[in-house]
Amino acid sequence: MQQKSDEQAAADNGGITPEMWGTDGIAEQADSARGDWFRKAKYAMFIHWGLYSALGGRWNGRTYYGIGEWIQRRAGIPAADYARTAATFNPTGFDARAWVKLAQDAGMRYIVITAKHHDGFAMFRTASSPFNIVDATPFRRDPLAELAIACREAGLRLGFYYSQTQDWHELDAPVNNSDATPDADFHRYLHGKALPQIEELLTQYGDVALIWFDTPGPITREESLALMKTIRHLQPGCLINSRIGNGIGDYESLGDQEIPSRMHDGLWETVDTHNDTWGFVHADQNWKSARELIERLVVVVSRGGNYMLNIGPDGLGRVPALSARIIREAGRWLAAHGEAIYDTIPSPLGALPWGECTQRGNTLYLHVFQWPADGQLRLPGVQAGVLGATLLGANEPLTVHSDAGGLVLHLPAVPPSTLLPVIAVEVERSLPPTTERYVLHNCVNVLTASAARCRGCSQDKLSWMEKFGDWKHAEYVGQWQGTGSSAAWTFSAVEPGMYYIDVEYACPTAADDSTWSLTLGDSELTFPLLATGHFPQRRENQHAWPLARFRTYRIGLYDIPAAGQYTLTLRPLDNDGGAMQLVTITLYPTAG
Ligand code: FHN
């Protein structure tokens, strides 16, 4: 195994570097037959469950905030002490059928469970290591076998998470392993444990939908290929995610909790936590609401991806009650609106100010995040004939008319009582994809960094944690090269109107008090940058990412005098603002 030059830095920081997390893209994609079910399925259940679930984020009376499955590293628990917790791991509340029922109620189409996480503990029967749930715990059952049966009965696919590089139980797996010896032999670990266990997973449980690798870190291409070869040999239909490392795999797993701001090509997924941890943590009750889950699912699907939402059952095998309740609530929405999600393709329309769009055949599904107060939902730029439009769940057809700006759907004044209203619009022909951008006066319009045209500046991404492992992501425009640089957004205004302008940015101290200009047509707003301070982070993360935080400031009012095309341009007026990071510019329509 190659030693990375930053390995020591990573170890100092709990092993967390972007490379370690392994969110690079992939060079290859699943052939269409192998990936077809995945492309259609859209929504999945991720399950993190292991010895750490019984600790629940607590060790020796102290609570560790952040991702619970890292407690062995976070609390500095020696491998032998951690291993001893297996003697009391007895998840008598585990009921495979109940988990599968939850996934079905939630509208999820496949399940991926941690077969072995970084702690090295196998949650299945294995002859390759005694450190497993059947041999080392009083439970003695193989939950993966029970889950495989329950999934088969219910017609759900099942995949297995396997931590191939990190194994904190094995002296031969050195990454992040304070117990590993200096003469650690990764080859011995890979061939003595990882590969044999992958073989067991592929031969003991029937068809395996996918193997979900993680944190490839310094694994070599040959090592990744050895894993891939074993899988292809035993189950050619089994998918492999990109975290196998080295740019291989069938589909791309984006960064944890990363939701792209625009279309993303190829086969891919976003994995997400329901609260701020994957493995169960007593202290974490920060559940995303059902509406939030649905919004995240819809955004991912409309950009072409799958959304895999995690549950973290506790040490007894019970899914936290609030998590299950909320996921079921989102599932009721899916039961009524599933046709707008499953087996759809991404939106052919450019960024829609009021929401998102998915498509199947000639039907567009409009997911209305902002219900228009004036009852007019605009599909700007769409000139196709409409064969019919209905609110999903209601039988009444909606009236549609077209004008110079595109289609206008007439909605009831009061939105239906559903988590997220969806309108199905059948158009007479399929629409060519467009990247056009529109600003509408009956909703809030957000211009994102990723949509800017940059001159003398560049687009980049930023990821950070607030507790530990709870990743947040942002795209920004930065590296401004002085007064000649600019970021610009061109859009069509469908009607005249006035808008308040909010600018969301991070301003490190170096850029404090630099001055900026925002022009729109003939109007110019100038403003000074205000230092935004730093992201709140726990002390242990700070030295790695002392990041300036984002804040939103209102900078003025614009009048858009007439319908037409406009360009909004942001540029520095002096050379001091180079470090500014622009995230969004929002146009809020005024009431008048
Ligand atoms: O380190 C792991 C983490 O514990 C969790 O399993 C997530 C899920 O995507 N993957 C790694 C970090 O990306």
mmCIF file with all atom_site columns, N, CA and C in Angstrom, residues 18-69:
data_model
loop_
_atom_site.group_PDB
_atom_site.id
_atom_site.type_symbol
_atom_site.label_atom_id
_atom_site.label_alt_id
_atom_site.label_comp_id
_atom_site.label_asym_id
_atom_site.label_entity_id
_atom_site.label_seq_id
_atom_site.pdbx_PDB_ins_code
_atom_site.Cartn_x
_atom_site.Cartn_y
_atom_site.Cartn_z
_atom_site.occupancy
_atom_site.B_iso_or_equiv
_atom_site.pdbx_formal_charge
_atom_site.auth_seq_id
_atom_site.auth_comp_id
_atom_site.auth_asym_id
_atom_site.auth_atom_id
_atom_site.pdbx_PDB_model_num
ATOM 1   N N  . PRO A 1 18 ? -10.125 15.027 2.556   1.00 0.00 ? 18 PRO A N  1
ATOM 2   C CA . PRO A 1 18 ? -11.032 14.755 1.445   1.00 0.00 ? 18 PRO A CA 1
ATOM 3   C C  . PRO A 1 18 ? -10.625 13.495 0.689   1.00 0.00 ? 18 PRO A C  1
ATOM 4   N N  . GLU A 1 19 ? -9.310  13.244 0.547   1.00 0.00 ? 19 GLU A N  1
ATOM 5   C CA . GLU A 1 19 ? -8.865  12.049 -0.182  1.00 0.00 ? 19 GLU A CA 1
ATOM 6   C C  . GLU A 1 19 ? -9.314  10.791 0.552   1.00 0.00 ? 19 GLU A C  1
ATOM 7   N N  . MET A 1 20 ? -9.177  10.850 1.886   1.00 0.00 ? 20 MET A N  1
ATOM 8   C CA . MET A 1 20 ? -9.564  9.687  2.682   1.00 0.00 ? 20 MET A CA 1
ATOM 9   C C  . MET A 1 20 ? -11.030 9.354  2.462   1.00 0.00 ? 20 MET A C  1
ATOM 10  N N  . TRP A 1 21 ? -11.818 10.409 2.356   1.00 0.00 ? 21 TRP A N  1
ATOM 11  C CA . TRP A 1 21 ? -13.259 10.185 2.217   1.00 0.00 ? 21 TRP A CA 1
ATOM 12  C C  . TRP A 1 21 ? -13.590 9.581  0.852   1.00 0.00 ? 21 TRP A C  1
ATOM 13  N N  . GLY A 1 22 ? -12.689 9.813  -0.129  1.00 0.00 ? 22 GLY A N  1
ATOM 14  C CA . GLY A 1 22 ? -12.804 9.123  -1.417  1.00 0.00 ? 22 GLY A CA 1
ATOM 15  C C  . GLY A 1 22 ? -14.036 9.474  -2.197  1.00 0.00 ? 22 GLY A C  1
ATOM 16  N N  . THR A 1 23 ? -14.243 10.750 -2.445  1.00 0.00 ? 23 THR A N  1
ATOM 17  C CA . THR A 1 23 ? -15.439 11.122 -3.181  1.00 0.00 ? 23 THR A CA 1
ATOM 18  C C  . THR A 1 23 ? -15.109 11.537 -4.606  1.00 0.00 ? 23 THR A C  1
ATOM 19  N N  . ASP A 1 24 ? -13.958 11.078 -5.089  1.00 0.00 ? 24 ASP A N  1
ATOM 20  C CA . ASP A 1 24 ? -13.613 11.362 -6.478  1.00 0.00 ? 24 ASP A CA 1
ATOM 21  C C  . ASP A 1 24 ? -14.616 10.694 -7.400  1.00 0.00 ? 24 ASP A C  1
ATOM 22  N N  . GLY A 1 25 ? -14.722 11.219 -8.610  1.00 0.00 ? 25 GLY A N  1
ATOM 23  C CA . GLY A 1 25 ? -15.635 10.614 -9.578  1.00 0.00 ? 25 GLY A CA 1
ATOM 24  C C  . GLY A 1 25 ? -15.100 9.290  -10.096 1.00 0.00 ? 25 GLY A C  1
ATOM 25  N N  . ILE A 1 26 ? -15.787 8.741  -11.078 1.00 0.00 ? 26 ILE A N  1
ATOM 26  C CA . ILE A 1 26 ? -15.322 7.485  -11.663 1.00 0.00 ? 26 ILE A CA 1
ATOM 27  C C  . ILE A 1 26 ? -15.161 7.636  -13.162 1.00 0.00 ? 26 ILE A C  1
ATOM 28  N N  . ALA A 1 27 ? -14.266 6.822  -13.676 1.00 0.00 ? 27 ALA A N  1
ATOM 29  C CA . ALA A 1 27 ? -14.005 6.888  -15.102 1.00 0.00 ? 27 ALA A CA 1
ATOM 30  C C  . ALA A 1 27 ? -14.978 5.992  -15.864 1.00 0.00 ? 27 ALA A C  1
ATOM 31  N N  . GLU A 1 28 ? -15.432 4.918  -15.203 1.00 0.00 ? 28 GLU A N  1
ATOM 32  C CA . GLU A 1 28 ? -16.296 3.965  -15.899 1.00 0.00 ? 28 GLU A CA 1
ATOM 33  C C  . GLU A 1 28 ? -17.696 4.009  -15.305 1.00 0.00 ? 28 GLU A C  1
ATOM 34  N N  . GLN A 1 29 ? -18.658 3.608  -16.053 1.00 0.00 ? 29 GLN A N  1
ATOM 35  C CA . GLN A 1 29 ? -20.036 3.564  -15.572 1.00 0.00 ? 29 GLN A CA 1
ATOM 36  C C  . GLN A 1 29 ? -20.583 2.172  -15.804 1.00 0.00 ? 29 GLN A C  1
ATOM 37  N N  . ALA A 1 30 ? -21.591 1.787  -15.020 1.00 0.00 ? 30 ALA A N  1
ATOM 38  C CA . ALA A 1 30 ? -22.200 0.477  -15.230 1.00 0.00 ? 30 ALA A CA 1
ATOM 39  C C  . ALA A 1 30 ? -22.750 0.396  -16.642 1.00 0.00 ? 30 ALA A C  1
ATOM 40  N N  . ASP A 1 31 ? -22.627 -0.787 -17.251 1.00 0.00 ? 31 ASP A N  1
ATOM 41  C CA . ASP A 1 31 ? -23.295 -0.910 -18.533 1.00 0.00 ? 31 ASP A CA 1
ATOM 42  C C  . ASP A 1 31 ? -24.788 -0.808 -18.254 1.00 0.00 ? 31 ASP A C  1
ATOM 43  N N  . SER A 1 32 ? -25.556 -0.461 -19.279 1.00 0.00 ? 32 SER A N  1
ATOM 44  C CA . SER A 1 32 ? -26.937 -0.076 -18.991 1.00 0.00 ? 32 SER A CA 1
ATOM 45  C C  . SER A 1 32 ? -27.740 -1.223 -18.397 1.00 0.00 ? 32 SER A C  1
ATOM 46  N N  . ALA A 1 33 ? -27.426 -2.476 -18.775 1.00 0.00 ? 33 ALA A N  1
ATOM 47  C CA . ALA A 1 33 ? -28.214 -3.584 -18.233 1.00 0.00 ? 33 ALA A CA 1
ATOM 48  C C  . ALA A 1 33 ? -27.974 -3.706 -16.727 1.00 0.00 ? 33 ALA A C  1
ATOM 49  N N  . ARG A 1 34 ? -26.712 -3.664 -16.317 1.00 0.00 ? 34 ARG A N  1
ATOM 50  C CA . ARG A 1 34 ? -26.409 -3.837 -14.893 1.00 0.00 ? 34 ARG A CA 1
ATOM 51  C C  . ARG A 1 34 ? -26.979 -2.690 -14.054 1.00 0.00 ? 34 ARG A C  1
ATOM 52  N N  . GLY A 1 35 ? -26.936 -1.491 -14.622 1.00 0.00 ? 35 GLY A N  1
ATOM 53  C CA . GLY A 1 35 ? -27.342 -0.338 -13.829 1.00 0.00 ? 35 GLY A CA 1
ATOM 54  C C  . GLY A 1 35 ? -28.804 0.046  -13.972 1.00 0.00 ? 35 GLY A C  1
ATOM 55  N N  . ASP A 1 36 ? -29.540 -0.706 -14.782 1.00 0.00 ? 36 ASP A N  1
ATOM 56  C CA . ASP A 1 36 ? -30.896 -0.278 -15.107 1.00 0.00 ? 36 ASP A CA 1
ATOM 57  C C  . ASP A 1 36 ? -31.814 -0.179 -13.880 1.00 0.00 ? 36 ASP A C  1
ATOM 58  N N  . TRP A 1 37 ? -31.801 -1.188 -13.038 1.00 0.00 ? 37 TRP A N  1
ATOM 59  C CA . TRP A 1 37 ? -32.696 -1.155 -11.865 1.00 0.00 ? 37 TRP A CA 1
ATOM 60  C C  . TRP A 1 37 ? -32.342 0.013  -10.957 1.00 0.00 ? 37 TRP A C  1
ATOM 61  N N  . PHE A 1 38 ? -31.039 0.279  -10.864 1.00 0.00 ? 38 PHE A N  1
ATOM 62  C CA . PHE A 1 38 ? -30.555 1.345  -9.991  1.00 0.00 ? 38 PHE A CA 1
ATOM 63  C C  . PHE A 1 38 ? -31.059 2.696  -10.499 1.00 0.00 ? 38 PHE A C  1
ATOM 64  N N  . ARG A 1 39 ? -30.950 2.868  -11.818 1.00 0.00 ? 39 ARG A N  1
ATOM 65  C CA . ARG A 1 39 ? -31.377 4.122  -12.443 1.00 0.00 ? 39 ARG A CA 1
ATOM 66  C C  . ARG A 1 39 ? -32.855 4.396  -12.161 1.00 0.00 ? 39 ARG A C  1
ATOM 67  N N  . LYS A 1 40 ? -33.642 3.326  -12.099 1.00 0.00 ? 40 LYS A N  1
ATOM 68  C CA . LYS A 1 40 ? -35.086 3.516  -11.907 1.00 0.00 ? 40 LYS A CA 1
ATOM 69  C C  . LYS A 1 40 ? -35.480 3.652  -10.431 1.00 0.00 ? 40 LYS A C  1
ATOM 70  N N  . ALA A 1 41 ? -34.674 3.083  -9.546  1.00 0.00 ? 41 ALA A N  1
ATOM 71  C CA . ALA A 1 41 ? -35.114 2.906  -8.149  1.00 0.00 ? 41 ALA A CA 1
ATOM 72  C C  . ALA A 1 41 ? -35.188 4.207  -7.360  1.00 0.00 ? 41 ALA A C  1
ATOM 73  N N  . LYS A 1 42 ? -34.238 5.079  -7.526  1.00 0.00 ? 42 LYS A N  1
ATOM 74  C CA . LYS A 1 42 ? -34.209 6.456  -6.990  1.00 0.00 ? 42 LYS A CA 1
ATOM 75  C C  . LYS A 1 42 ? -34.065 6.610  -5.476  1.00 0.00 ? 42 LYS A C  1
ATOM 76  N N  . TYR A 1 43 ? -34.675 5.733  -4.691  1.00 0.00 ? 43 TYR A N  1
ATOM 77  C CA . TYR A 1 43 ? -34.724 6.013  -3.241  1.00 0.00 ? 43 TYR A CA 1
ATOM 78  C C  . TYR A 1 43 ? -34.381 4.732  -2.491  1.00 0.00 ? 43 TYR A C  1
ATOM 79  N N  . ALA A 1 44 ? -33.449 4.836  -1.547  1.00 0.00 ? 44 ALA A N  1
ATOM 80  C CA . ALA A 1 44 ? -32.972 3.636  -0.854  1.00 0.00 ? 44 ALA A CA 1
ATOM 81  C C  . ALA A 1 44 ? -32.775 3.896  0.626   1.00 0.00 ? 44 ALA A C  1
ATOM 82  N N  . MET A 1 45 ? -32.702 2.799  1.359   1.00 0.00 ? 45 MET A N  1
ATOM 83  C CA . MET A 1 45 ? -32.421 2.875  2.796   1.00 0.00 ? 45 MET A CA 1
ATOM 84  C C  . MET A 1 45 ? -30.974 2.441  3.035   1.00 0.00 ? 45 MET A C  1
ATOM 85  N N  . PHE A 1 46 ? -30.242 3.278  3.732   1.00 0.00 ? 46 PHE A N  1
ATOM 86  C CA . PHE A 1 46 ? -28.884 2.970  4.156   1.00 0.00 ? 46 PHE A CA 1
ATOM 87  C C  . PHE A 1 46 ? -29.006 2.623  5.642   1.00 0.00 ? 46 PHE A C  1
ATOM 88  N N  . ILE A 1 47 ? -28.308 1.602  6.095   1.00 0.00 ? 47 ILE A N  1
ATOM 89  C CA . ILE A 1 47 ? -28.381 1.250  7.522   1.00 0.00 ? 47 ILE A CA 1
ATOM 90  C C  . ILE A 1 47 ? -26.968 1.147  8.076   1.00 0.00 ? 47 ILE A C  1
ATOM 91  N N  . HIS A 1 48 ? -26.667 1.960  9.070   1.00 0.00 ? 48 HIS A N  1
ATOM 92  C CA . HIS A 1 48 ? -25.402 1.832  9.809   1.00 0.00 ? 48 HIS A CA 1
ATOM 93  C C  . HIS A 1 48 ? -25.739 1.172  11.143  1.00 0.00 ? 48 HIS A C  1
ATOM 94  N N  . TRP A 1 49 ? -25.184 -0.010 11.320  1.00 0.00 ? 49 TRP A N  1
ATOM 95  C CA . TRP A 1 49 ? -25.508 -0.771 12.530  1.00 0.00 ? 49 TRP A CA 1
ATOM 96  C C  . TRP A 1 49 ? -24.315 -1.660 12.880  1.00 0.00 ? 49 TRP A C  1
ATOM 97  N N  . GLY A 1 50 ? -23.886 -1.556 14.122  1.00 0.00 ? 50 GLY A N  1
ATOM 98  C CA . GLY A 1 50 ? -22.734 -2.349 14.547  1.00 0.00 ? 50 GLY A CA 1
ATOM 99  C C  . GLY A 1 50 ? -22.534 -2.207 16.054  1.00 0.00 ? 50 GLY A C  1
ATOM 100 N N  . LEU A 1 51 ? -21.371 -2.614 16.534  1.00 0.00 ? 51 LEU A N  1
ATOM 101 C CA . LEU A 1 51 ? -21.098 -2.523 17.976  1.00 0.00 ? 51 LEU A CA 1
ATOM 102 C C  . LEU A 1 51 ? -21.230 -1.083 18.468  1.00 0.00 ? 51 LEU A C  1
ATOM 103 N N  . TYR A 1 52 ? -20.817 -0.139 17.610  1.00 0.00 ? 52 TYR A N  1
ATOM 104 C CA . TYR A 1 52 ? -20.891 1.283  17.971  1.00 0.00 ? 52 TYR A CA 1
ATOM 105 C C  . TYR A 1 52 ? -22.322 1.710  18.285  1.00 0.00 ? 52 TYR A C  1
ATOM 106 N N  . SER A 1 53 ? -23.305 1.011  17.720  1.00 0.00 ? 53 SER A N  1
ATOM 107 C CA . SER A 1 53 ? -24.710 1.397  17.955  1.00 0.00 ? 53 SER A CA 1
ATOM 108 C C  . SER A 1 53 ? -25.074 1.212  19.425  1.00 0.00 ? 53 SER A C  1
ATOM 109 N N  . ALA A 1 54 ? -24.437 0.230  20.060  1.00 0.00 ? 54 ALA A N  1
ATOM 110 C CA . ALA A 1 54 ? -24.717 -0.008 21.482  1.00 0.00 ? 54 ALA A CA 1
ATOM 111 C C  . ALA A 1 54 ? -24.058 1.070  22.337  1.00 0.00 ? 54 ALA A C  1
ATOM 112 N N  . LEU A 1 55 ? -22.942 1.613  21.877  1.00 0.00 ? 55 LEU A N  1
ATOM 113 C CA . LEU A 1 55 ? -22.295 2.691  22.640  1.00 0.00 ? 55 LEU A CA 1
ATOM 114 C C  . LEU A 1 55 ? -23.086 3.989  22.474  1.00 0.00 ? 55 LEU A C  1
ATOM 115 N N  . GLY A 1 56 ? -23.645 4.175  21.306  1.00 0.00 ? 56 GLY A N  1
ATOM 116 C CA . GLY A 1 56 ? -24.544 5.321  21.082  1.00 0.00 ? 56 GLY A CA 1
ATOM 117 C C  . GLY A 1 56 ? -23.874 6.668  21.315  1.00 0.00 ? 56 GLY A C  1
ATOM 118 N N  . GLY A 1 57 ? -22.587 6.770  21.008  1.00 0.00 ? 57 GLY A N  1
ATOM 119 C CA . GLY A 1 57 ? -21.900 8.056  21.158  1.00 0.00 ? 57 GLY A CA 1
ATOM 120 C C  . GLY A 1 57 ? -21.411 8.326  22.572  1.00 0.00 ? 57 GLY A C  1
ATOM 121 N N  . ARG A 1 58 ? -21.418 7.309  23.446  1.00 0.00 ? 58 ARG A N  1
ATOM 122 C CA . ARG A 1 58 ? -20.945 7.527  24.827  1.00 0.00 ? 58 ARG A CA 1
ATOM 123 C C  . ARG A 1 58 ? -19.826 6.551  25.153  1.00 0.00 ? 58 ARG A C  1
ATOM 124 N N  . TRP A 1 59 ? -18.814 7.056  25.818  1.00 0.00 ? 59 TRP A N  1
ATOM 125 C CA . TRP A 1 59 ? -17.735 6.178  26.290  1.00 0.00 ? 59 TRP A CA 1
ATOM 126 C C  . TRP A 1 59 ? -17.205 6.749  27.591  1.00 0.00 ? 59 TRP A C  1
ATOM 127 N N  . ASN A 1 60 ? -17.096 5.911  28.604  1.00 0.00 ? 60 ASN A N  1
ATOM 128 C CA . ASN A 1 60 ? -16.587 6.333  29.919  1.00 0.00 ? 60 ASN A CA 1
ATOM 129 C C  . ASN A 1 60 ? -17.264 7.599  30.420  1.00 0.00 ? 60 ASN A C  1
ATOM 130 N N  . GLY A 1 61 ? -18.571 7.653  30.261  1.00 0.00 ? 61 GLY A N  1
ATOM 131 C CA . GLY A 1 61 ? -19.337 8.765  30.821  1.00 0.00 ? 61 GLY A CA 1
ATOM 132 C C  . GLY A 1 61 ? -19.306 10.038 29.987  1.00 0.00 ? 61 GLY A C  1
ATOM 133 N N  . ARG A 1 62 ? -18.561 10.014 28.878  1.00 0.00 ? 62 ARG A N  1
ATOM 134 C CA . ARG A 1 62 ? -18.512 11.233 28.058  1.00 0.00 ? 62 ARG A CA 1
ATOM 135 C C  . ARG A 1 62 ? -19.312 11.030 26.779  1.00 0.00 ? 62 ARG A C  1
ATOM 136 N N  . THR A 1 63 ? -19.980 12.092 26.336  1.00 0.00 ? 63 THR A N  1
ATOM 137 C CA . THR A 1 63 ? -20.724 12.025 25.073  1.00 0.00 ? 63 THR A CA 1
ATOM 138 C C  . THR A 1 63 ? -19.860 12.589 23.955  1.00 0.00 ? 63 THR A C  1
ATOM 139 N N  . TYR A 1 64 ? -19.808 11.861 22.848  1.00 0.00 ? 64 TYR A N  1
ATOM 140 C CA . TYR A 1 64 ? -19.069 12.317 21.662  1.00 0.00 ? 64 TYR A CA 1
ATOM 141 C C  . TYR A 1 64 ? -20.075 12.724 20.605  1.00 0.00 ? 64 TYR A C  1
ATOM 142 N N  . TYR A 1 65 ? -20.079 14.004 20.272  1.00 0.00 ? 65 TYR A N  1
ATOM 143 C CA . TYR A 1 65 ? -21.034 14.514 19.298  1.00 0.00 ? 65 TYR A CA 1
ATOM 144 C C  . TYR A 1 65 ? -20.491 14.296 17.894  1.00 0.00 ? 65 TYR A C  1
ATOM 145 N N  . GLY A 1 66 ? -21.371 13.978 16.996  1.00 0.00 ? 66 GLY A N  1
ATOM 146 C CA . GLY A 1 66 ? -20.929 13.710 15.631  1.00 0.00 ? 66 GLY A CA 1
ATOM 147 C C  . GLY A 1 66 ? -21.225 12.262 15.298  1.00 0.00 ? 66 GLY A C  1
ATOM 148 N N  . ILE A 1 67 ? -20.533 11.734 14.294  1.00 0.00 ? 67 ILE A N  1
ATOM 149 C CA . ILE A 1 67 ? -20.912 10.415 13.782  1.00 0.00 ? 67 ILE A CA 1
ATOM 150 C C  . ILE A 1 67 ? -20.496 9.295  14.749  1.00 0.00 ? 67 ILE A C  1
ATOM 151 N N  . GLY A 1 68 ? -21.511 8.535  15.159  1.00 0.00 ? 68 GLY A N  1
ATOM 152 C CA . GLY A 1 68 ? -21.341 7.566  16.246  1.00 0.00 ? 68 GLY A CA 1
ATOM 153 C C  . GLY A 1 68 ? -20.474 6.376  15.890  1.00 0.00 ? 68 GLY A C  1
ATOM 154 N N  . GLU A 1 69 ? -20.411 6.021  14.611  1.00 0.00 ? 69 GLU A N  1
ATOM 155 C CA . GLU A 1 69 ? -19.642 4.826  14.226  1.00 0.00 ? 69 GLU A CA 1
ATOM 156 C C  . GLU A 1 69 ? -18.139 5.066  14.303  1.00 0.00 ? 69 GLU A C  1
#
